[in-house]
Amino acid sequence: LRDLALEAIQQAMNDARLGPNDIDILIVANALGVATTQQGHLGPLIADYAGLRGIESFTVESADASGGMALRQGMLAVASGAVRSVLVLGVEKMTDAIGAIRNSALSTTLDADYEAAMGATPAALAGLLMRRYMHEYGLELANFEGFSMNAHANASKNPLAMYRNTIKSGRFASAPMVSDPVNLFDSAPDGDGAAAVILTSTEDAADMVPKPVRIIGSAASTDTLAVSERDDMLFLQAVNTAAGRAYEQAGIDPSDIDVAELHDAFTVLTALQLEAAGFANRGEGWKLAAGGQLNPDGKLPISTFGGLKARGHALGATGVYQAAEVALQLQGRAGDNQIASASTGMTINLGGLGGSTVVHIFESGA
Amino acid sequence: LRDLALEAIQQAMNDARLGPNDIDILIVANALGVATTQQGHLGPLIADYAGLRGIESFTVESADASGGMALRQGMLAVASGAVRSVLVLGVEKMTDAIGAIRNSALSTTLDADYEAAMGATPAALAGLLMRRYMHEYGLELANFEGFSMNAHANASKNPLAMYRNTIKSGRFASAPMVSDPVNLFDSAPDGDGAAAVILTSTEDAADMVPKPVRIIGSAASTDTLAVSERDDMLFLQAVNTAAGRAYEQAGIDPSDIDVAELHDAFTVLTALQLEAAGFANRGEGWKLAAGGQLNPDGKLPISTFGGLKARGHALGATGVYQAAEVALQLQGRAGDNQIASASTGMTINLGGLGGSTVVHIFESGA
């Protein structure tokens, strides 16, 4: 875990040409360290290992929304004027846990008393959600293939992706079943990973990198952990609330977003995010994928480096990956994954089945 | 766990006369929820249970410094101007775990690879630290009795304390051994607990309570988790750094502090905090206790409601307890535990054996 963290921290600090004395706070986003590696209290551990001994550091946890939430706290810390630069690190080490231990680790993100105690896992709940969505809108599994085909096609060009194979049309629906109707090509693989970004004031950022990226919208909201307790399980209320606030802060509409990294842990979640964030009407989020509008040359490119589905889902790190990837897109540094003329980007990071939601909107500094 | 949280939240909201729509963020400080109750992702869980569904919420974790660290993040969020009111909740449910599970939960706050893997526990490391302190300064166990006698005497007047028995002089050193030389009367009991405080701007605070308390200093620092890796294991460098910054922000000296809540998990830690924070010369922190200067009528009253030692140590909640207790002292609302004429207070909250440190300085608003 500390090695993963170190690699991401060093790359971010080199990129911003910062030394150890230039960072005021290290925020660690991590979801399952205690459950998978028996290691909590990551702030001082990683700070010391990365040559930042003595720095202020702590962990933010919101299940797999930890990364986005840490980004938001870092932004608020800079905005307070009390600190200049914040290093936001997302890190997760899943592969130290296997089998039942890994499943029970993942289930700590659910309601322990009312969901996990009944044997529910995130995939099981996503299966129930997807079945309901298909029932309500008269869909079959193949209607969702566009999401995963796009993610894998993009990952095939990303050397840092977990899965670089592509998925051919027609193959999606016949993949091995995970939790009916969620299958292997439908659900994101959890895995090890780390990502880091550096936040500072607009003035200081101009000295660090040629083309800094500005956060112009930032909001978070929660919903019940237990999906069964929601008024309407097919509407992600927290996404709607947080996205609405972020649009308002940025003074833009969904149509102004050039590129987005959504939380594509399961295809039904992506469809529901598109609907709750105003990109599609209810019951029609899946059509954006089916019509190719989420592909790199579409109207709203998503999962541009492969997304959670194919770049890989390193739980607590995922929100920081999303921010780093959108920043690379807006800076024109996305290499083979570059989207043409992107100046406004968005990230939606979910915890569990939408119990936590963090939304950010970014603008190219050029 | 959610019941404990609810009780503290309701009392804090009633005290500030706030309704659910008056709170912008709920920050949850928790250290061991995953390890002791298989429940992570506490933000949305507790928000929903407390009638705050939809609110922004997340968990801050820094072992037993989680509470102080959450307080600091809440303060930065208010200072950013992006939010008005933040509810900081510390909550811990230890008693769901027993025996080996409880020990291994506590050890997740240590370095898993270099300390916990060797069988170390917090108490074992405190024993090594205390033995070294006694060796260096030529002390015996009885020299530390003043710390615990004061804590228990104060707890005897606090209806919310875990242990309300007093300790007679001379009995301390003969208590059953825990981890030589740390004995039962030397080490704080971990337990269940919750505490909550509400943070807002100076302007808004004046409308909420007759006598709000102002944070005039706030700083955090880290040290190696592994005690053996420190340059000098008898000097809490992170306490020295954070306290120094907090004094500077507040524009005061240690002699200006009227009341303090220190992290008295083990008496040797209290002695080391007094030394690192400038209240005593090195090797002389224990003398303040022996001389009665830490008692309610002394120069620097500490553990005024019983401290971790006798009020009880609810890991992630402890830093919020400390803040609430100092606030009550400065507001003159401490009842039988009231210190005479206290206008400036301090909290020092440690994670593990000082790997994390958070220091706050508070001033009476009157």
XYZ file of C-alpha atoms in Angstrom:
732
model
C 0.000 0.000 0.000
C 2.729 2.462 0.883
C 4.615 1.661 -2.331
C 1.556 2.382 -4.461
C 1.099 5.656 -2.601
C 4.714 6.680 -3.043
C 4.656 6.149 -6.802
C 1.642 8.420 -7.301
C 2.910 11.100 -4.884
C 6.298 11.302 -6.560
C 4.786 11.672 -10.029
C 2.415 14.428 -8.899
C 5.138 16.348 -7.078
C 7.506 16.068 -10.022
C 4.768 17.204 -12.384
C 4.140 20.337 -10.296
C 7.874 20.774 -9.632
C 7.296 20.811 -5.871
C 9.612 19.695 -3.078
C 8.597 18.279 0.315
C 8.504 21.731 1.928
C 6.033 23.043 -0.638
C 3.143 20.844 0.551
C 1.067 21.846 3.601
C -1.396 18.948 3.904
C -1.476 15.374 2.612
C -5.060 14.099 2.431
C -5.296 10.339 1.983
C -8.422 8.913 0.386
C -8.810 5.253 1.290
C -11.877 3.079 1.725
C -10.827 -0.376 2.883
C -7.297 -0.265 4.286
C -8.333 -1.602 7.678
C -10.430 -4.398 6.164
C -7.958 -5.494 3.474
C -4.526 -4.772 4.978
C -5.168 -4.345 8.740
C -3.689 -0.871 8.347
C -5.506 2.292 9.361
C -3.973 5.625 10.373
C -2.545 5.993 6.858
C -1.774 9.720 6.994
C 1.409 9.621 9.062
C 2.411 6.244 7.608
C 2.368 7.448 4.013
C 3.673 10.931 4.834
C 6.758 9.431 6.428
C 7.311 6.918 3.623
C 7.020 9.654 0.997
C 9.579 11.890 2.671
C 6.977 14.235 4.122
C 7.459 13.390 7.822
C 5.847 16.005 10.043
C 3.302 17.207 7.492
C -0.363 17.506 8.468
C -2.111 14.396 7.174
C -5.304 12.417 7.689
C -7.632 9.991 5.911
C -10.976 10.786 4.294
C -13.361 7.849 3.938
C -16.640 7.768 2.060
C -16.418 4.238 0.625
C -15.550 4.503 -3.091
C -16.394 8.229 -3.023
C -13.398 8.780 -0.705
C -11.293 10.197 -3.534
C -13.784 12.819 -4.658
C -14.558 13.746 -1.065
C -10.847 14.168 -0.270
C -10.507 16.401 -3.329
C -13.350 18.549 -2.050
C -11.863 18.861 1.440
C -8.526 19.804 -0.087
C -10.219 22.502 -2.128
C -11.980 23.889 0.955
C -8.679 23.905 2.864
C -7.002 25.958 0.121
C -10.045 28.247 -0.102
C -9.830 28.882 3.664
C -6.537 30.687 3.128
C -4.961 28.756 6.010
C -2.784 26.629 3.721
C -1.238 27.043 0.281
C -0.873 23.580 -1.231
C -2.666 20.323 -0.594
C -1.639 16.941 -1.964
C -4.672 14.694 -2.414
C -3.741 11.036 -2.664
C -6.126 8.186 -3.361
C -4.790 4.727 -2.615
C -6.285 1.255 -2.275
C -4.671 -2.158 -1.910
C -7.357 -4.756 -2.597
C -5.236 -7.758 -3.500
C -3.974 -8.373 0.027
C -7.476 -9.704 0.707
C -9.024 -12.619 -1.164
C -12.294 -14.506 -1.279
C -14.607 -14.041 1.665
C -12.380 -11.420 3.293
C -12.511 -9.299 0.150
C -16.270 -9.651 -0.093
C -16.772 -8.713 3.533
C -14.422 -5.750 3.073
C -16.550 -4.494 0.189
C -19.681 -4.990 2.254
C -18.464 -2.584 4.956
C -19.554 0.141 2.513
C -23.165 -1.073 2.783
C -25.558 -0.825 5.719
C -24.120 -3.500 8.032
C -27.364 -4.086 9.932
C -29.901 -4.014 7.112
C -27.985 -5.020 3.962
C -24.651 -6.718 4.654
C -26.148 -8.807 7.476
C -28.574 -10.292 4.924
C -25.678 -11.302 2.675
C -25.893 -8.365 0.292
C -22.797 -7.259 -1.615
C -22.438 -4.225 -3.893
C -22.789 -6.470 -6.972
C -25.911 -8.139 -5.583
C -27.553 -4.780 -4.977
C -26.531 -3.549 -8.425
C -28.166 -6.663 -9.867
C -31.452 -5.846 -8.133
C -31.228 -2.245 -9.322
C -30.495 -3.276 -12.918
C -33.308 -5.822 -12.971
C -35.712 -3.143 -11.811
C -34.433 -0.674 -14.419
C -34.837 -3.269 -17.190
C -38.321 -4.096 -15.955
C -39.485 -0.479 -15.750
C -38.174 0.507 -19.153
C -38.587 -2.769 -21.059
C -34.891 -3.370 -21.697
C -32.651 -6.382 -22.111
C -29.033 -6.879 -21.126
C -27.669 -6.164 -24.614
C -29.027 -2.620 -24.452
C -26.222 -1.770 -21.992
C -23.302 -3.014 -24.083
C -22.310 0.446 -25.327
C -21.083 1.497 -21.880
C -18.585 -1.326 -21.558
C -17.539 -1.362 -25.227
C -16.607 2.328 -24.936
C -14.757 1.825 -21.647
C -12.707 -1.099 -22.935
C -11.965 0.590 -26.281
C -10.591 3.599 -24.406
C -8.635 1.450 -21.954
C -6.968 -0.339 -24.865
C -5.068 2.906 -25.496
C -4.191 3.535 -21.837
C -0.958 1.848 -20.692
C -2.062 2.277 -17.040
C -5.367 0.457 -17.535
C -6.175 -2.826 -15.780
C -7.922 -4.434 -18.791
C -6.806 -3.447 -22.278
C -8.934 -5.921 -24.235
C -11.810 -4.641 -26.324
C -15.369 -6.023 -26.250
C -17.011 -6.784 -29.590
C -20.656 -5.884 -30.154
C -22.872 -8.861 -29.341
C -20.436 -10.415 -26.862
C -21.470 -8.332 -23.845
C -24.695 -10.127 -22.967
C -23.106 -13.580 -23.042
C -20.361 -12.888 -20.499
C -20.300 -15.066 -17.346
C -22.928 -14.004 -14.822
C -21.891 -12.277 -11.574
C -25.180 -11.330 -9.957
C -28.057 -11.668 -12.388
C -28.408 -9.607 -14.549
C -25.020 -7.996 -13.737
C -22.351 -9.961 -15.570
C -18.576 -9.876 -15.907
C -18.599 -7.316 -18.727
C -21.046 -5.187 -16.790
C -19.216 -4.754 -13.499
C -15.996 -2.897 -12.811
C -13.080 -4.917 -11.421
C -11.829 -3.764 -8.027
C -8.072 -3.622 -7.801
C -4.950 -1.950 -6.456
C -4.177 1.602 -7.452
C -3.112 5.077 -6.469
C -3.548 8.533 -7.962
C -2.561 11.978 -6.744
C -3.371 15.592 -7.560
C -2.087 18.845 -6.126
C -4.414 21.710 -5.262
C -3.379 25.294 -4.718
C -4.622 28.826 -5.293
C -5.145 30.133 -8.803
C -2.171 32.470 -8.336
C 0.250 29.791 -7.150
C -0.930 27.286 -9.762
C 0.219 29.575 -12.558
C 3.796 29.194 -11.274
C 3.655 25.416 -11.129
C 2.353 24.200 -14.463
C 1.939 25.756 -17.897
C -1.784 25.041 -18.020
C -3.414 24.636 -14.628
C -6.980 23.417 -14.300
C -9.481 25.311 -12.193
C -12.263 23.829 -10.055
C -15.374 25.875 -10.848
C -17.967 23.653 -9.168
C -17.790 21.348 -6.144
C -20.615 19.768 -4.177
C -21.442 16.621 -2.230
C -24.609 14.976 -1.014
C -25.744 11.755 0.639
C -28.640 9.342 0.386
C -29.590 6.308 2.462
C -26.981 3.551 2.404
C -29.731 0.959 2.223
C -31.090 1.084 -1.327
C -34.422 -0.346 -0.168
C -35.000 2.704 2.040
C -35.021 5.161 -0.853
C -38.210 6.808 -2.038
C -37.315 5.889 -5.612
C -34.471 3.447 -6.119
C -34.153 4.343 -9.808
C -33.356 7.988 -9.136
C -29.986 8.941 -7.650
C -31.179 11.846 -5.533
C -27.722 12.663 -4.174
C -26.323 12.931 -7.716
C -29.159 15.230 -8.673
C -28.598 17.472 -5.652
C -24.809 17.641 -5.922
C -24.743 18.099 -9.704
C -27.385 20.819 -9.478
C -25.290 22.745 -6.953
C -22.126 22.301 -8.981
C -23.781 23.564 -12.195
C -25.072 26.566 -10.290
C -21.649 27.402 -8.861
C -20.074 27.062 -12.303
C -22.876 28.935 -14.001
C -23.299 26.260 -16.660
C -25.726 23.609 -17.913
C -25.134 19.914 -18.575
C -24.809 20.777 -22.274
C -21.641 22.746 -21.492
C -19.750 19.664 -20.278
C -17.186 18.518 -22.867
C -15.897 15.448 -21.059
C -16.978 13.529 -17.960
C -15.673 10.759 -15.765
C -18.670 9.055 -14.207
C -18.696 6.325 -11.594
C -19.206 3.375 -13.936
C -18.941 0.607 -11.347
C -21.983 -1.044 -12.975
C -23.612 0.009 -16.253
C -26.971 0.644 -14.586
C -25.259 3.112 -12.240
C -23.862 4.996 -15.222
C -27.292 5.199 -16.819
C -28.782 6.474 -13.558
C -26.034 9.090 -13.156
C -26.616 10.389 -16.679
C -30.296 10.769 -15.828
C -29.866 12.346 -12.371
C -27.208 14.776 -13.610
C -29.406 16.078 -16.423
C -27.758 14.439 -19.436
C -30.758 12.252 -20.256
C -34.412 11.884 -19.375
C -35.398 9.198 -16.918
C -35.209 5.741 -18.426
C -33.111 6.991 -21.329
C -29.566 7.147 -19.938
C -28.730 3.824 -21.646
C -29.588 5.357 -25.039
C -26.572 7.678 -24.895
C -24.329 4.625 -24.776
C -26.296 2.734 -27.402
C -26.127 5.728 -29.723
C -22.382 6.196 -29.345
C -22.708 9.616 -27.748
C -20.411 8.606 -24.870
C -17.573 7.547 -27.192
C -14.515 9.788 -27.667
C -16.043 11.423 -30.747
C -19.540 11.668 -29.231
C -21.341 14.536 -27.591
C -20.351 13.575 -24.026
C -17.226 11.403 -23.929
C -16.980 9.418 -20.682
C -14.618 6.786 -19.253
C -11.986 8.323 -21.493
C -9.111 6.326 -20.006
C -11.241 3.213 -19.543
C -13.279 4.269 -16.507
C -13.813 2.086 -13.480
C -14.852 -0.711 -15.846
C -11.539 -1.112 -17.679
C -8.958 1.269 -16.221
C -9.968 -0.456 -12.979
C -11.761 0.472 -9.767
C -9.296 1.111 -6.963
C -12.091 1.966 -4.499
C -10.897 4.919 -2.414
C -8.519 6.048 -5.156
C -11.112 6.191 -7.918
C -12.264 9.771 -7.334
C -8.686 11.009 -7.560
C -8.129 9.031 -10.776
C -11.205 10.740 -12.200
C -9.910 14.208 -11.293
C -6.445 13.465 -12.666
C -7.886 12.117 -15.916
C -10.191 15.089 -16.457
C -7.259 17.418 -15.684
C -5.107 15.647 -18.300
C -7.945 15.997 -20.833
C -8.349 19.720 -20.145
C -4.592 20.256 -20.332
C -4.352 18.433 -23.657
C -2.032 15.854 -22.099
C -4.191 12.761 -22.489
C -2.064 11.200 -25.240
C -3.849 8.518 -27.227
C -6.906 9.074 -25.030
C -7.194 12.779 -25.822
C -10.665 14.201 -26.526
C -10.771 16.997 -29.098
C -11.209 20.562 -27.782
C -12.284 19.867 -24.210
C -12.413 22.943 -22.000
C -15.016 21.980 -19.362
C -14.972 18.634 -17.572
C -16.945 16.893 -14.853
C -16.463 14.080 -12.372
C -19.151 12.162 -10.519
C -17.840 9.894 -7.781
C -20.196 7.584 -5.883
C -19.837 5.739 -2.606
C -21.581 2.367 -2.614
C -24.815 2.458 -4.587
C -24.987 6.257 -4.411
C -25.122 6.696 -0.627
C -22.358 9.260 -1.098
C -21.955 11.468 -4.147
C -19.310 14.062 -4.958
C -19.458 16.172 -8.112
C -16.732 18.442 -9.458
C -16.659 20.671 -12.510
C -13.304 21.714 -13.940
C -12.299 24.367 -16.447
C -9.230 24.560 -18.574
C -6.973 27.346 -17.370
C -6.019 28.421 -20.881
C -23.145 2.984 16.762
C -25.892 4.947 15.065
C -27.773 5.327 18.365
C -24.722 6.759 20.093
C -24.285 9.194 17.212
C -27.897 10.286 17.260
C -27.843 11.101 20.968
C -24.841 13.422 20.649
C -26.111 15.078 17.456
C -29.511 15.853 18.948
C -28.003 17.414 22.064
C -25.636 19.604 20.046
C -28.377 20.757 17.659
C -30.748 21.515 20.519
C -28.024 23.421 22.335
C -27.412 25.633 19.282
C -31.145 25.793 18.501
C -30.531 24.485 14.958
C -32.838 22.469 12.738
C -31.814 19.946 10.057
C -31.747 22.618 7.351
C -29.280 24.745 9.274
C -26.393 22.289 8.931
C -24.304 22.165 5.726
C -21.837 19.359 6.453
C -21.745 16.471 8.921
C -18.160 15.363 9.526
C -17.895 12.008 11.269
C -14.767 11.230 13.261
C -14.370 7.494 13.700
C -11.295 5.308 14.048
C -12.310 1.673 14.180
C -15.851 1.260 12.835
C -14.804 -1.171 10.135
C -12.696 -3.244 12.511
C -15.148 -3.352 15.425
C -18.596 -3.231 13.780
C -17.956 -4.135 10.095
C -19.453 -0.745 9.250
C -17.637 1.865 7.185
C -19.186 4.625 5.079
C -20.621 6.207 8.231
C -21.396 9.644 6.802
C -24.592 8.796 4.892
C -25.584 6.152 7.438
C -25.547 8.534 10.393
C -26.872 11.498 8.407
C -29.945 9.528 7.429
C -30.477 8.147 10.936
C -30.206 11.638 12.433
C -32.793 13.128 10.093
C -30.185 14.830 7.904
C -30.675 12.734 4.735
C -29.051 14.404 1.748
C -26.521 16.443 3.710
C -22.859 16.388 2.690
C -21.099 13.946 4.989
C -17.889 11.949 5.201
C -15.557 10.298 7.722
C -12.223 11.627 8.937
C -9.833 9.008 10.291
C -6.555 9.610 12.090
C -6.756 6.814 14.663
C -7.618 8.340 18.060
C -6.798 11.813 16.682
C -9.788 11.506 14.329
C -11.909 13.822 16.471
C -9.428 16.683 16.608
C -8.663 16.289 12.921
C -12.367 16.402 12.034
C -12.724 19.559 14.114
C -9.889 21.136 12.172
C -11.383 20.195 8.779
C -14.725 21.590 9.875
C -13.049 24.841 10.843
C -11.280 25.078 7.477
C -14.584 24.408 5.683
C -16.272 27.283 7.533
C -13.249 29.513 6.935
C -13.466 28.790 3.188
C -16.768 30.654 3.056
C -18.326 27.824 1.040
C -20.483 26.619 3.938
C -22.032 28.208 7.013
C -22.388 25.501 9.634
C -20.569 22.236 10.182
C -21.579 19.549 12.649
C -18.552 17.615 13.861
C -19.456 14.273 15.381
C -17.048 11.864 17.021
C -18.378 8.351 17.540
C -16.874 4.996 18.440
C -18.463 1.646 19.296
C -15.784 -0.523 20.841
C -17.890 -3.025 22.750
C -19.131 -4.843 19.658
C -15.639 -6.319 19.490
C -14.075 -8.361 22.265
C -10.797 -10.080 23.050
C -8.479 -10.669 20.114
C -10.720 -8.802 17.671
C -10.604 -5.722 19.868
C -6.840 -5.940 20.219
C -6.339 -6.323 16.493
C -8.702 -3.404 15.882
C -6.579 -1.200 18.144
C -3.436 -2.378 16.392
C -4.664 -1.093 13.007
C -3.588 2.329 14.341
C 0.034 1.112 14.519
C 2.421 0.323 11.672
C 0.990 -2.995 10.443
C 4.237 -4.202 8.870
C 6.769 -3.121 11.473
C 4.860 -2.960 14.775
C 1.535 -4.820 14.740
C 3.041 -7.762 12.827
C 5.471 -8.242 15.745
C 2.592 -8.407 18.196
C 2.792 -4.826 19.411
C -0.306 -3.134 20.806
C -0.684 0.510 21.873
C -0.344 -0.524 25.536
C 2.793 -2.558 24.819
C 4.429 0.380 23.072
C 3.390 2.750 25.866
C 5.046 0.342 28.313
C 8.331 0.507 26.400
C 8.088 4.300 26.253
C 7.349 4.597 29.971
C 10.163 2.231 30.936
C 12.572 4.361 28.899
C 11.285 7.570 30.473
C 11.684 6.115 33.975
C 15.191 4.913 33.133
C 16.330 8.243 31.654
C 15.002 10.366 34.481
C 15.438 7.965 37.414
C 11.753 7.608 38.246
C 9.515 4.926 39.693
C 5.918 4.107 38.944
C 4.540 5.978 41.962
C 5.869 9.240 40.558
C 3.076 9.175 37.966
C 0.163 8.728 40.351
C -0.853 12.397 40.301
C -2.084 12.177 36.708
C -4.575 9.398 37.400
C -5.617 10.658 40.834
C -6.567 14.001 39.275
C -8.414 12.362 36.382
C -10.448 10.076 38.625
C -11.190 12.823 41.165
C -12.580 14.978 38.349
C -14.534 12.090 36.818
C -16.179 11.423 40.167
C -18.087 14.697 39.634
C -18.979 13.984 35.983
C -22.206 11.984 35.504
C -21.097 11.116 31.936
C -17.778 9.584 33.027
C -16.962 5.906 32.550
C -15.198 5.475 35.930
C -16.326 7.599 38.841
C -14.197 5.974 41.521
C -11.328 7.938 43.040
C -7.778 6.620 43.454
C -6.096 7.098 46.839
C -2.466 8.154 47.049
C -0.252 5.098 47.296
C -2.662 2.755 45.536
C -1.643 3.665 41.984
C 1.597 1.689 41.794
C 0.022 -1.522 43.077
C -2.713 -1.779 40.451
C -2.762 -4.940 38.278
C -0.141 -4.818 35.531
C -1.184 -4.348 31.896
C 2.088 -4.010 30.038
C 4.970 -3.453 32.439
C 5.309 -0.750 33.732
C 1.917 0.446 32.414
C -0.746 -0.759 34.847
C -4.523 -0.575 35.116
C -4.508 2.810 36.860
C -2.067 4.126 34.289
C -3.906 3.376 31.061
C -7.145 4.859 29.751
C -10.053 2.458 29.174
C -11.299 2.334 25.596
C -15.073 2.367 25.332
C -18.190 3.459 23.489
C -18.979 7.115 23.169
C -20.062 10.020 21.039
C -19.638 13.781 21.214
C -20.646 16.581 18.868
C -19.864 20.257 18.372
C -21.162 22.796 15.890
C -18.845 25.184 14.072
C -19.897 28.350 12.306
C -18.668 31.853 11.606
C -18.159 34.324 14.441
C -21.133 36.315 13.181
C -23.540 33.393 13.008
C -22.354 31.980 16.338
C -23.514 35.078 18.140
C -27.092 34.272 17.079
C -26.924 30.674 18.278
C -25.640 30.699 21.827
C -25.230 33.362 24.497
C -21.511 32.745 24.861
C -19.880 31.177 21.802
C -16.287 29.948 21.931
C -13.803 31.016 19.296
C -11.009 28.862 17.820
C -7.912 31.079 17.831
C -5.306 28.434 17.024
C -5.472 25.210 15.015
C -2.639 23.052 13.725
C -1.792 19.435 12.991
C 1.380 17.483 12.429
C 2.534 13.892 12.016
C 5.437 11.718 13.104
C 6.402 8.165 12.211
C 3.812 5.606 13.251
C 6.570 3.249 14.314
C 7.930 4.614 17.608
C 11.272 2.879 17.001
C 11.842 4.966 13.881
C 11.839 8.295 15.723
C 15.024 10.251 16.252
C 14.128 10.652 19.916
C 11.291 8.535 21.247
C 10.975 10.657 24.387
C 10.165 13.837 22.473
C 6.782 14.183 20.765
C 7.966 16.178 17.767
C 4.506 16.439 16.198
C 3.103 17.921 19.426
C 5.931 20.432 19.517
C 5.361 21.466 15.899
C 1.561 21.701 16.092
C 1.505 23.451 19.483
C 4.121 25.937 18.309
C 2.024 26.840 15.278
C -1.156 27.117 17.336
C 0.497 29.432 19.903
C 1.784 31.598 17.059
C -1.662 31.855 15.437
C -3.231 32.724 18.777
C -0.447 35.098 19.708
C -0.008 33.538 23.135
C 2.435 31.508 25.227
C 1.870 28.276 27.163
C 1.543 30.381 30.316
C -1.638 31.946 28.892
C -3.511 28.624 28.841
C -6.058 28.440 31.678
C -7.348 24.912 31.057
C -6.241 22.040 28.819
C -7.546 18.668 27.744
C -4.539 16.534 26.878
C -4.488 13.061 25.374
C -3.967 11.132 28.629
C -4.222 7.626 27.158
C -1.176 6.665 29.264
C 0.449 8.812 31.961
C 3.800 8.824 30.170
C 2.090 10.329 27.094
C 0.667 13.122 29.243
C 4.096 13.882 30.671
C 5.601 13.951 27.167
C 2.832 16.239 25.882
C 3.402 18.694 28.724
C 7.072 18.766 27.794
C 6.652 19.032 24.009
C 3.968 21.728 24.300
C 6.146 23.938 26.473
C 4.516 23.458 29.877
C 7.521 21.705 31.407
C 11.199 21.084 30.726
C 12.196 17.701 29.363
C 12.017 14.992 31.977
C 9.911 17.186 34.269
C 6.366 16.806 32.916
C 5.549 14.314 35.693
C 6.399 16.941 38.327
C 3.367 19.030 37.362
C 1.152 16.113 38.319
C 3.123 15.273 41.448
C 2.935 18.913 42.557
C -0.824 19.173 42.056
C -0.501 21.834 39.363
C -2.810 19.876 37.026
C -5.620 19.683 39.572
C -8.688 21.931 39.242
C -7.172 24.547 41.546
C -3.684 24.262 40.042
C -1.881 26.381 37.487
C -2.879 24.221 34.492
C -5.989 22.141 35.170
C -6.227 19.129 32.824
C -8.588 16.164 32.412
C -11.213 18.384 33.971
C -14.083 15.974 33.281
C -11.941 12.906 33.916
C -9.905 12.841 30.717
C -9.340 9.733 28.646
C -8.305 7.962 31.864
C -11.610 8.209 33.712
C -14.201 9.909 31.505
C -13.182 7.150 29.066
C -11.380 6.903 25.722
C -13.866 6.501 22.867
C -11.078 6.460 20.262
C -12.284 8.490 17.281
C -14.665 10.500 19.456
C -12.073 11.609 21.991
C -10.933 14.764 20.182
C -14.533 15.983 19.967
C -15.079 15.253 23.681
C -12.002 17.372 24.411
C -13.332 20.287 22.345
C -16.787 20.068 23.893
C -15.332 19.938 27.411
C -13.052 22.937 26.878
C -15.986 24.829 25.341
C -18.116 24.082 28.416
C -15.301 25.314 30.658
C -14.919 28.563 28.722
C -18.676 29.104 28.693
C -18.901 28.571 32.443
C -21.216 25.599 31.894
C -19.021 22.861 33.355
C -21.150 22.339 36.467
C -19.350 20.547 39.279
C -16.300 20.299 37.019
C -16.035 24.053 36.448
C -12.568 25.643 36.606
C -12.483 29.175 38.034
C -12.043 32.048 35.561
C -10.966 30.135 32.457
C -10.861 32.246 29.306
C -8.261 30.422 27.170
C -8.290 26.659 26.663
C -6.297 24.080 24.733
C -6.777 20.580 23.395
C -4.077 18.148 22.331
C -5.369 15.047 20.555
C -2.997 12.240 19.588
C -3.332 9.369 17.159
C -1.576 6.217 18.334
C 1.656 7.021 20.175
C 1.806 10.509 18.677
C 1.934 9.598 14.969
C -0.843 12.151 14.511
C -1.259 15.288 16.593
C -3.920 17.984 16.451
C -3.791 21.056 18.666
C -6.512 23.651 19.137
C -6.606 26.806 21.216
C -9.982 28.265 22.192
C -10.986 31.606 23.606
C -14.064 32.546 25.543
C -16.334 34.742 23.429
C -17.319 36.943 26.342
